[in-house]
mmCIF file of C-alpha atoms in Angstrom:
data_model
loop_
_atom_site.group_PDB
_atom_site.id
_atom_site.type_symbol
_atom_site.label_atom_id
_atom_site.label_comp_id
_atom_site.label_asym_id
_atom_site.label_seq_id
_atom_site.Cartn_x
_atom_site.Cartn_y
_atom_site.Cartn_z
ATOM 1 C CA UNK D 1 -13.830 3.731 -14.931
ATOM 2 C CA UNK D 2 -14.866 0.224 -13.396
ATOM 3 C CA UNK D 3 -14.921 -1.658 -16.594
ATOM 4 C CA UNK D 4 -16.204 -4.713 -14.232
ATOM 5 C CA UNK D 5 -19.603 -2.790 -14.147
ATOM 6 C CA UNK D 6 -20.329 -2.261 -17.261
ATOM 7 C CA UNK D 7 -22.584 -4.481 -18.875
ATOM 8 C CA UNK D 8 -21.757 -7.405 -20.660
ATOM 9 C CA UNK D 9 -22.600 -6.446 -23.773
ATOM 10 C CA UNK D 10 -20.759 -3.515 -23.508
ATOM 11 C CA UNK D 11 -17.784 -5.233 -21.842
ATOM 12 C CA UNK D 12 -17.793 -7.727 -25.206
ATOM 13 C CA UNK D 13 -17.349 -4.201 -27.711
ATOM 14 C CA UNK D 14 -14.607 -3.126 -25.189
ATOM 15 C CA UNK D 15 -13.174 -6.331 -26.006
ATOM 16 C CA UNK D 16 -13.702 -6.103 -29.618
ATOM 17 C CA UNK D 17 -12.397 -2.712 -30.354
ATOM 18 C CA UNK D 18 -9.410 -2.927 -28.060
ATOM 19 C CA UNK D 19 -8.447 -6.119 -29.599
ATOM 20 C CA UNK D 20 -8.703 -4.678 -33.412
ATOM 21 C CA UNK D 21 -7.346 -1.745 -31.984
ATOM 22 C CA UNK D 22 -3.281 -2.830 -31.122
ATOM 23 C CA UNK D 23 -3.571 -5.626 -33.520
ATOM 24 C CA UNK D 24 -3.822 -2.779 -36.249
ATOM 25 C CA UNK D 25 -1.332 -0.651 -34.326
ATOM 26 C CA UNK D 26 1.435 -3.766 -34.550
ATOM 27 C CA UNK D 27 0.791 -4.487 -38.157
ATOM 28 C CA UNK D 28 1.866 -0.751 -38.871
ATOM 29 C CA UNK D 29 5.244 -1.384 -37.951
ATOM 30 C CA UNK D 30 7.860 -3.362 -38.470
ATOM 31 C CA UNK D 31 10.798 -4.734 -36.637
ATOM 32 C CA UNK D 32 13.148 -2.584 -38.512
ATOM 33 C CA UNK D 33 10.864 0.212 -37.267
ATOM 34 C CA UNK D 34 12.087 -0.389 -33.650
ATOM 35 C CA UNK D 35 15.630 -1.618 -34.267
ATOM 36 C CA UNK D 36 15.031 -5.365 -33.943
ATOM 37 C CA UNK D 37 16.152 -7.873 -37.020
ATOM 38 C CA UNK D 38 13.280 -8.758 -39.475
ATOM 39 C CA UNK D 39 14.003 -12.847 -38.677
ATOM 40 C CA UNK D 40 11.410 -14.931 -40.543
ATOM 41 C CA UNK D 41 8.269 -16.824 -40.601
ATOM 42 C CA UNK D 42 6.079 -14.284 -40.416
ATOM 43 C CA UNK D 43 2.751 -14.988 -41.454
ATOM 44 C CA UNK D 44 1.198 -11.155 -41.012
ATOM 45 C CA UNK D 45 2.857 -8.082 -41.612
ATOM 46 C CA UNK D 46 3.973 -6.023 -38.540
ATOM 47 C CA UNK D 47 5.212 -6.774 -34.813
ATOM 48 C CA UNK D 48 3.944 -9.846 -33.093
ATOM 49 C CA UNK D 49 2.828 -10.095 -29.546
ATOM 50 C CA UNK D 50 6.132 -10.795 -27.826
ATOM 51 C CA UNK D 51 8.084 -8.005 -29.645
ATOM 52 C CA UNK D 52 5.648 -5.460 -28.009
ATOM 53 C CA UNK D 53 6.261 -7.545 -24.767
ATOM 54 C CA UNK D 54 9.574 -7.315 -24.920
ATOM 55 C CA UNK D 55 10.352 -3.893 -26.099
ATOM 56 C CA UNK D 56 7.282 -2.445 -23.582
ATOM 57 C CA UNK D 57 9.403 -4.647 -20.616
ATOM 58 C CA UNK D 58 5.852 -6.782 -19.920
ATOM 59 C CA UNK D 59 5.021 -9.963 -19.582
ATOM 60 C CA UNK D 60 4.010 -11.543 -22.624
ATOM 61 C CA UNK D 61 0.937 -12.973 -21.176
ATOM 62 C CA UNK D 62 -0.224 -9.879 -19.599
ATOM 63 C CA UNK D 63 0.159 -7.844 -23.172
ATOM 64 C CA UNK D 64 -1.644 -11.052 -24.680
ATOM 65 C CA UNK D 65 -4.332 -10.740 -22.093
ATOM 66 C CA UNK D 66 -4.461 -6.985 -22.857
ATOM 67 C CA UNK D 67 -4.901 -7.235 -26.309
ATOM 68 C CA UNK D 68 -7.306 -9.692 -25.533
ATOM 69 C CA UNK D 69 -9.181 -6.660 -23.115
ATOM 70 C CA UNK D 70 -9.122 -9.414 -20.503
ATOM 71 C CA UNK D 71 -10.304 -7.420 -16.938
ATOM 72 C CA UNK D 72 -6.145 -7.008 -15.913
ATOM 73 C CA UNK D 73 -4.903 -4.700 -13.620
ATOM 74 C CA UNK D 74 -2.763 -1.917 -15.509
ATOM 75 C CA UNK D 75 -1.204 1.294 -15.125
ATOM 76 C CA UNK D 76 -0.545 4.492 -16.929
ATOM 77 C CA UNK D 77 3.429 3.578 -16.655
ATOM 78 C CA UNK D 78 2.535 0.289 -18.319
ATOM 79 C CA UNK D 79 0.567 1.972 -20.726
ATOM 80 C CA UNK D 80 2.655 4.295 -21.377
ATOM 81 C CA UNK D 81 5.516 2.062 -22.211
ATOM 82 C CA UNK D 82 3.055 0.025 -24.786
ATOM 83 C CA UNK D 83 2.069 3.759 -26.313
ATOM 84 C CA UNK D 84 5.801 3.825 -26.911
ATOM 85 C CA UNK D 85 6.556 1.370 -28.234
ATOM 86 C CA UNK D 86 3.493 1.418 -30.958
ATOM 87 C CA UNK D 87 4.333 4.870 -31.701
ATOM 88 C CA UNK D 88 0.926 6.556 -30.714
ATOM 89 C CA UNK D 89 -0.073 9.840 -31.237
ATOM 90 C CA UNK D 90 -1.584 11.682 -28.279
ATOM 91 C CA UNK D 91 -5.086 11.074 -29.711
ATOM 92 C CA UNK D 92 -4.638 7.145 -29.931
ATOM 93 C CA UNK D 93 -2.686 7.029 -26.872
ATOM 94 C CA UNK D 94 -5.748 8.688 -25.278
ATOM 95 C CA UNK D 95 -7.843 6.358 -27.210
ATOM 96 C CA UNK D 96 -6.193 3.420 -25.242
ATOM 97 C CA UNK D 97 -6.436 5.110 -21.763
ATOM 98 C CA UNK D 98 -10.269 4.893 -22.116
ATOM 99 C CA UNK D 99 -10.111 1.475 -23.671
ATOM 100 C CA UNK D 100 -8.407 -0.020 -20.959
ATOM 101 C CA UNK D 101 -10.350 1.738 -18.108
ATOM 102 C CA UNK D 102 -8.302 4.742 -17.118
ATOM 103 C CA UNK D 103 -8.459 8.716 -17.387
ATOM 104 C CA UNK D 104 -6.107 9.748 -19.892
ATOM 105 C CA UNK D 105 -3.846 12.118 -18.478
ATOM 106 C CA UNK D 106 -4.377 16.035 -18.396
ATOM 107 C CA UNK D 107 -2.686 17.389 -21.951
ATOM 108 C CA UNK D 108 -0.262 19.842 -20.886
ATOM 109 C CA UNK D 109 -1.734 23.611 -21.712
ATOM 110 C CA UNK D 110 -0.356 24.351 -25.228
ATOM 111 C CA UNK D 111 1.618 28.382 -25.293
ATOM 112 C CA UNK D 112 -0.724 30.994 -25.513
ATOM 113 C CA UNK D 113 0.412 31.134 -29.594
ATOM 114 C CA UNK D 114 -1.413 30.070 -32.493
ATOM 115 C CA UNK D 115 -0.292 28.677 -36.238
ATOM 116 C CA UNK D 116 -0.880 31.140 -38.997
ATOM 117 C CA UNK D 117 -2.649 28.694 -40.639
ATOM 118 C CA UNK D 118 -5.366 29.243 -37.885
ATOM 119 C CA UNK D 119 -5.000 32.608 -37.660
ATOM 120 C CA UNK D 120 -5.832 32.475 -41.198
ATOM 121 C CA UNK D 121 -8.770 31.177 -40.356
ATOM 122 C CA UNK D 122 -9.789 33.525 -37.736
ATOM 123 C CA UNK D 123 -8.859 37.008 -40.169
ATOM 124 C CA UNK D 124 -10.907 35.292 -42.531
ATOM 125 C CA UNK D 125 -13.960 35.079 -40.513
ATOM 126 C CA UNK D 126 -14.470 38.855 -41.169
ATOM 127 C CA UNK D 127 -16.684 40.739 -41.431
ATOM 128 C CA UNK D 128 -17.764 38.527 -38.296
ATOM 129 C CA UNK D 129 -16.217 38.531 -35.269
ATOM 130 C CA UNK D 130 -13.546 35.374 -34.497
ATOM 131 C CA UNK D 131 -11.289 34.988 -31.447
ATOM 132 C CA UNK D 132 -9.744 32.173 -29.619
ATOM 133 C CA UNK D 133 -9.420 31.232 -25.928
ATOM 134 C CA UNK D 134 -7.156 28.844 -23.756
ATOM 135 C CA UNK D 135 -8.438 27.044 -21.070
ATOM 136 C CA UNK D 136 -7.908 29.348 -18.602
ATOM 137 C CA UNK D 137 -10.147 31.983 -20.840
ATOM 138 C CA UNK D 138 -6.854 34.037 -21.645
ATOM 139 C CA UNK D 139 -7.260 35.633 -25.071
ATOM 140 C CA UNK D 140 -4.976 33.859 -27.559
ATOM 141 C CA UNK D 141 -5.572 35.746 -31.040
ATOM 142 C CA UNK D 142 -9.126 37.738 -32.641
ATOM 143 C CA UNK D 143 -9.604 39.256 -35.431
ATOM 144 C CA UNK D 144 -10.256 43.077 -35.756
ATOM 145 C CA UNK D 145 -14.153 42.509 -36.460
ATOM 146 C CA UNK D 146 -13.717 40.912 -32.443
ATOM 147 C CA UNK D 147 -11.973 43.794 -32.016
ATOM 148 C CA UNK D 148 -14.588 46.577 -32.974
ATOM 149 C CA UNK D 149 -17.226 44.783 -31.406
ATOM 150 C CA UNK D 150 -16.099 42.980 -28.272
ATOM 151 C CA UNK D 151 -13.458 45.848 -27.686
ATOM 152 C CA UNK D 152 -10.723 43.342 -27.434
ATOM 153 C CA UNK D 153 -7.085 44.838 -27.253
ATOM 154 C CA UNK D 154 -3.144 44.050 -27.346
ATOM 155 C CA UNK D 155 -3.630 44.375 -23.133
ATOM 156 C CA UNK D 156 -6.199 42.161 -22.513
ATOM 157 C CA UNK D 157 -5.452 39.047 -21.797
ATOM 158 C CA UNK D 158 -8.386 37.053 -19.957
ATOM 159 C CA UNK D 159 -11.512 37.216 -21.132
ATOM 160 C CA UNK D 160 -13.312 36.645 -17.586
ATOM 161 C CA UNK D 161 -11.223 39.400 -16.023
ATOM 162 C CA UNK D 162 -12.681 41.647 -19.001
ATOM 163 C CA UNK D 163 -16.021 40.886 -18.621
ATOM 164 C CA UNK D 164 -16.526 41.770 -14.960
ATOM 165 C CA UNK D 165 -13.692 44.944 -14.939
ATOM 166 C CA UNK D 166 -14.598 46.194 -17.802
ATOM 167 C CA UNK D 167 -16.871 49.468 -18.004
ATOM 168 C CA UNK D 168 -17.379 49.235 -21.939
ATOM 169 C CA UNK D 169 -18.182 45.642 -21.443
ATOM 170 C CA UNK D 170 -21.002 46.378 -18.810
ATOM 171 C CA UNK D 171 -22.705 48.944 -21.197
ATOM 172 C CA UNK D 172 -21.868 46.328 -24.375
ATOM 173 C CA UNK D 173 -23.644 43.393 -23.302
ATOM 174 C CA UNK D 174 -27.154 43.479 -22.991
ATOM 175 C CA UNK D 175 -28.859 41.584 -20.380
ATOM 176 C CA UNK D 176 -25.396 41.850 -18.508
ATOM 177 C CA UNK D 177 -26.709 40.042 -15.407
ATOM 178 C CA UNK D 178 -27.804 37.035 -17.060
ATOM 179 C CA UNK D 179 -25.085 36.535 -18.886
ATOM 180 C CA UNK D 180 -22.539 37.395 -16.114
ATOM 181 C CA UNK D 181 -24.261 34.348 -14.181
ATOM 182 C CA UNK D 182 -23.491 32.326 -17.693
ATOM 183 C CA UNK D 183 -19.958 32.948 -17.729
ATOM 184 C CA UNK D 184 -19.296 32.208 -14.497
ATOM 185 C CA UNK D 185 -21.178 28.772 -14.728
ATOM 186 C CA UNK D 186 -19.230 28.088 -17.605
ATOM 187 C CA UNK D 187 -15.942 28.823 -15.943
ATOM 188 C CA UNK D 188 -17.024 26.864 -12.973
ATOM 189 C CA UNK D 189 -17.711 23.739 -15.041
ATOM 190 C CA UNK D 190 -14.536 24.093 -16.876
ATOM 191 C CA UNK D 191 -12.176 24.559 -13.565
ATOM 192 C CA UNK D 192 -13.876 21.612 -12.600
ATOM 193 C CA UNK D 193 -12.453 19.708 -15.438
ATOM 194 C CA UNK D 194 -8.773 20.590 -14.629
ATOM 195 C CA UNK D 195 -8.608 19.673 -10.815
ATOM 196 C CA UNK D 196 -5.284 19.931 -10.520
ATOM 197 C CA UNK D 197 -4.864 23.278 -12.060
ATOM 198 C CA UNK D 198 -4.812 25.662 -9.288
ATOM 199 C CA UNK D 199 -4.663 28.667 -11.281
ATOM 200 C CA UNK D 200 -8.738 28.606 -11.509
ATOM 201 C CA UNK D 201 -8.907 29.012 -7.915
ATOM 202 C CA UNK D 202 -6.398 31.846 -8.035
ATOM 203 C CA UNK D 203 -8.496 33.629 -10.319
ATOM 204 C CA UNK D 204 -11.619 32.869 -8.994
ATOM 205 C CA UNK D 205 -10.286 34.123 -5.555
ATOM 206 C CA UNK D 206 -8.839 37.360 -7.289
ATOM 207 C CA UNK D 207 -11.820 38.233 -9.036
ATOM 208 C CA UNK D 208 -14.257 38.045 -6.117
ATOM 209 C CA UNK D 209 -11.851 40.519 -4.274
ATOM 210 C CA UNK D 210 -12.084 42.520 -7.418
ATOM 211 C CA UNK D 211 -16.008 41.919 -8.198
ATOM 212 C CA UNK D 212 -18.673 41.657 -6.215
ATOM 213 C CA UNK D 213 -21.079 40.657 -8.675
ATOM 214 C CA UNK D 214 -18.671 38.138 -9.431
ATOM 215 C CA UNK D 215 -18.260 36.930 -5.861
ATOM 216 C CA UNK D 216 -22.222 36.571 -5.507
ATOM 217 C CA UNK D 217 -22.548 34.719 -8.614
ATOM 218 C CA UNK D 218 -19.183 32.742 -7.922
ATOM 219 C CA UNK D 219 -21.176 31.639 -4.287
ATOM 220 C CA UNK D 220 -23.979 30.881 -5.831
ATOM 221 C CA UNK D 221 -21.784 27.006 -7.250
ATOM 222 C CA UNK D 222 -23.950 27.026 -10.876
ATOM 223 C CA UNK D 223 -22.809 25.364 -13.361
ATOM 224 C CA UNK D 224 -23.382 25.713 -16.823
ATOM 225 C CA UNK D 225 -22.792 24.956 -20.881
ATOM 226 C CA UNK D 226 -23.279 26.946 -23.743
ATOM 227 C CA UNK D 227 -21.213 25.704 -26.848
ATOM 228 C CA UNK D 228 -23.312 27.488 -28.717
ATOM 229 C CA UNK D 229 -26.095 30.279 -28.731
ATOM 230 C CA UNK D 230 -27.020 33.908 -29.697
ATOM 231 C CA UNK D 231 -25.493 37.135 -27.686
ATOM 232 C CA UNK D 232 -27.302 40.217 -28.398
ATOM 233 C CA UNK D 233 -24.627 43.479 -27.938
ATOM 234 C CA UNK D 234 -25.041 47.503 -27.613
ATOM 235 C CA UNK D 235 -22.380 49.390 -30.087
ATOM 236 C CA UNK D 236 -22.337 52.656 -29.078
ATOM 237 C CA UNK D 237 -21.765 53.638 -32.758
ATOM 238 C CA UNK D 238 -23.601 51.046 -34.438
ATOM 239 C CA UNK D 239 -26.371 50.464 -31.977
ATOM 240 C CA UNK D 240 -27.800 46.818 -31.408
ATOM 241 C CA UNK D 241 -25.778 43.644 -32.947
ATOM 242 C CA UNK D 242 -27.348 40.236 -32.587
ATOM 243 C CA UNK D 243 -25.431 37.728 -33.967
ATOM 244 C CA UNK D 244 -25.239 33.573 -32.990
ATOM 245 C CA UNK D 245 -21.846 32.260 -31.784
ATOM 246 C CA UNK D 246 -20.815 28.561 -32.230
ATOM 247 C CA UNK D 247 -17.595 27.342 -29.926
ATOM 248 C CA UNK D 248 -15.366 25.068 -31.556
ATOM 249 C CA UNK D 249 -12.633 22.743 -29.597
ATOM 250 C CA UNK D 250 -9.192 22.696 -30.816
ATOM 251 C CA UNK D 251 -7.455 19.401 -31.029
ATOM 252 C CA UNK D 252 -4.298 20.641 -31.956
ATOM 253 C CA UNK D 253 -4.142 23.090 -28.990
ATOM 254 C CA UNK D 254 -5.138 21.400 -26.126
ATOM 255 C CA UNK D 255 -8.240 23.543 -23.609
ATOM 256 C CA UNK D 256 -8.203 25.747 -26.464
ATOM 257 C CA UNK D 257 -11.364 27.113 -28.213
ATOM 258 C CA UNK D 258 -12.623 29.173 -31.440
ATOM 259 C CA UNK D 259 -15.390 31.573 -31.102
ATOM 260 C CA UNK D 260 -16.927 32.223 -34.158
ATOM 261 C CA UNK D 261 -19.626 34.698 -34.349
ATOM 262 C CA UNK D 262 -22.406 35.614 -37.312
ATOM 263 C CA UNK D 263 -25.197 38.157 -37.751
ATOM 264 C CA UNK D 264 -28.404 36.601 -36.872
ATOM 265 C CA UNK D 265 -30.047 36.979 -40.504
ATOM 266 C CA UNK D 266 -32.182 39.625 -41.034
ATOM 267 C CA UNK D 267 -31.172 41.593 -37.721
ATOM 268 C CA UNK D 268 -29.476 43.986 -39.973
ATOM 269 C CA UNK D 269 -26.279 43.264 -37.788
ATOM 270 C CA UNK D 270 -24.144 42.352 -41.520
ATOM 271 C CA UNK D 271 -24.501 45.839 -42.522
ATOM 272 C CA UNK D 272 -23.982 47.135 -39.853
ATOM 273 C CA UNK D 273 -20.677 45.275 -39.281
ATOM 274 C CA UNK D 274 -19.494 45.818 -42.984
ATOM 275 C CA UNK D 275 -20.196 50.148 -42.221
ATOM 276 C CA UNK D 276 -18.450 49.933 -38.807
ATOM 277 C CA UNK D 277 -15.326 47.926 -40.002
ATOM 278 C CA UNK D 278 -15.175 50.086 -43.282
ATOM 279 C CA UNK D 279 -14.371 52.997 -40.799
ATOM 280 C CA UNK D 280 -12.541 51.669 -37.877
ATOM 281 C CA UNK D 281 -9.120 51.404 -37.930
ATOM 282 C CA UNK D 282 -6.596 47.920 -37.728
ATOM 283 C CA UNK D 283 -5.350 46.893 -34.482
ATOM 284 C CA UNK D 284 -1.933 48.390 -33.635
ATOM 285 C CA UNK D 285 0.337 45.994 -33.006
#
């Protein structure tokens, strides 16, 4: 980001918030914090200017410059080493990326586990369906309403691979074509947010030896975004399900996203999902 080209009014906020920013992340600490002796004279509570200099291995002027969101030159290693020292978190240390005119750098892709506390979350969601996704679409954890209706199981793993190899998901979803070209718009837009991740291209490449319908779509270069929406489905016990979905990012677990699906009201999909789940047995394990 070319901070130079923003306009000035938005260059003077920039300046502002970065300012009010570090000054609030110094007065947090204190020397003790970072193993340097309390000395005296201090008129505000925290580390001053040259501490952070020092410690970060800057020059005084150029951290008093930044803090000042002066238009410096600066690098993630520079940044980095100020992040350090202030003791950021990975949100605030992202927070200062943008604020001083660079990409934050790519989060490495949590493990494909999640905390009980969320999967909590997710058995609670029944009698609705509830699953969770990592960024490259591999199933992390659903619940057994997902289960029943989606047909998830212990082997599968990604939930594009499903969607275009699986015969129980090509009778499932109604309208398959249209949403097969959603999927694969949404996967497009999402590989492009990971350029350096070459696994996308590995699986796009495997599934359009394994698909055609996948490799026409995949040609096609569509993009597309749906955080949200309603996905009609054909139970071959319980006969049409419409419910709406809403897709929720996970901070915590970085690419990763919760699905969380409910019966469109008045579709009769709620009792239909309470009879079906009343009958259907837990996942084995």
């Amino acid at each position: 980001m070319d901070i130079s080209r923003l306009p000035a009014e938005a260059r003077a906020r920039r300046r502002t918030e970065i300012r009010e920013f570090l000054r609030s992340r110094r007065s947090r600490l204190t020397p003790a914090d970072v193993g340097m002796p309390a000395g005296g004279g201090r008129r505000t509570p925290g580390l001053r200017r040259e501490e952070v200099a020092v410690l970060a291995g800057v020059g005084v002027s150029w951290y008093t410059w930044l803090e000042q969101g002066r238009e410096i030159n600066v690098s993630a290693e520079v940044l980095d080493a100020v992040a350090r020292v202030l003791r950021l978190d990975p949100a605030e240390r992202e927070h200062l990326y943008l604020l001083a005119g660079l990409n934050p750098p790519r989060t490495p892709p949590a493990d494909r586990r999640v905390p009980p506390e969320l999967q909590r979350v997710i058995d609670g969601w029944l009698p609705r369906p509830a699953y969770v996704i990592d960024r490259h679409w591999n199933l992390v954890a659903f619940n057994r309403a997902a289960h029943v209706v989606c047909g998830f199981g212990r082997d599968d793993h990604n939930c594009l691979v499903t969607f275009f190899t699986s015969a129980r998901n090509r009778i499932s979803v109604t309208e398959w074509e249209d949403a097969a070209r959603a999927i694969v718009g949404q996967f497009r837009a999402d590989a492009a947010r990971y350029p350096d991740d070459p696994w996308f291209g590995r699986l796009a490449g495997d599934l359009c030896a394994a698909s055609p319908e996948f490799a026409d779509i995949w040609a096609r270069h569509d993009i597309g975004s749906a955080a949200q929406g309603v996905k009609p489905l054909r139970h071959p016990e319980a006969g049409e399900l419409i419910f709406e979905y809403a897709t929720l990012a996970l901070p915590d677990l970085p690419g990763h996203r919760l699905l969380l699906y409910t019966p469109v009201p008045d579709s009769g999909t709620e009792e239909r999902m309470a009879a079906l789940l009343a009958v259907q047995e837990p996942v084995a394990g």
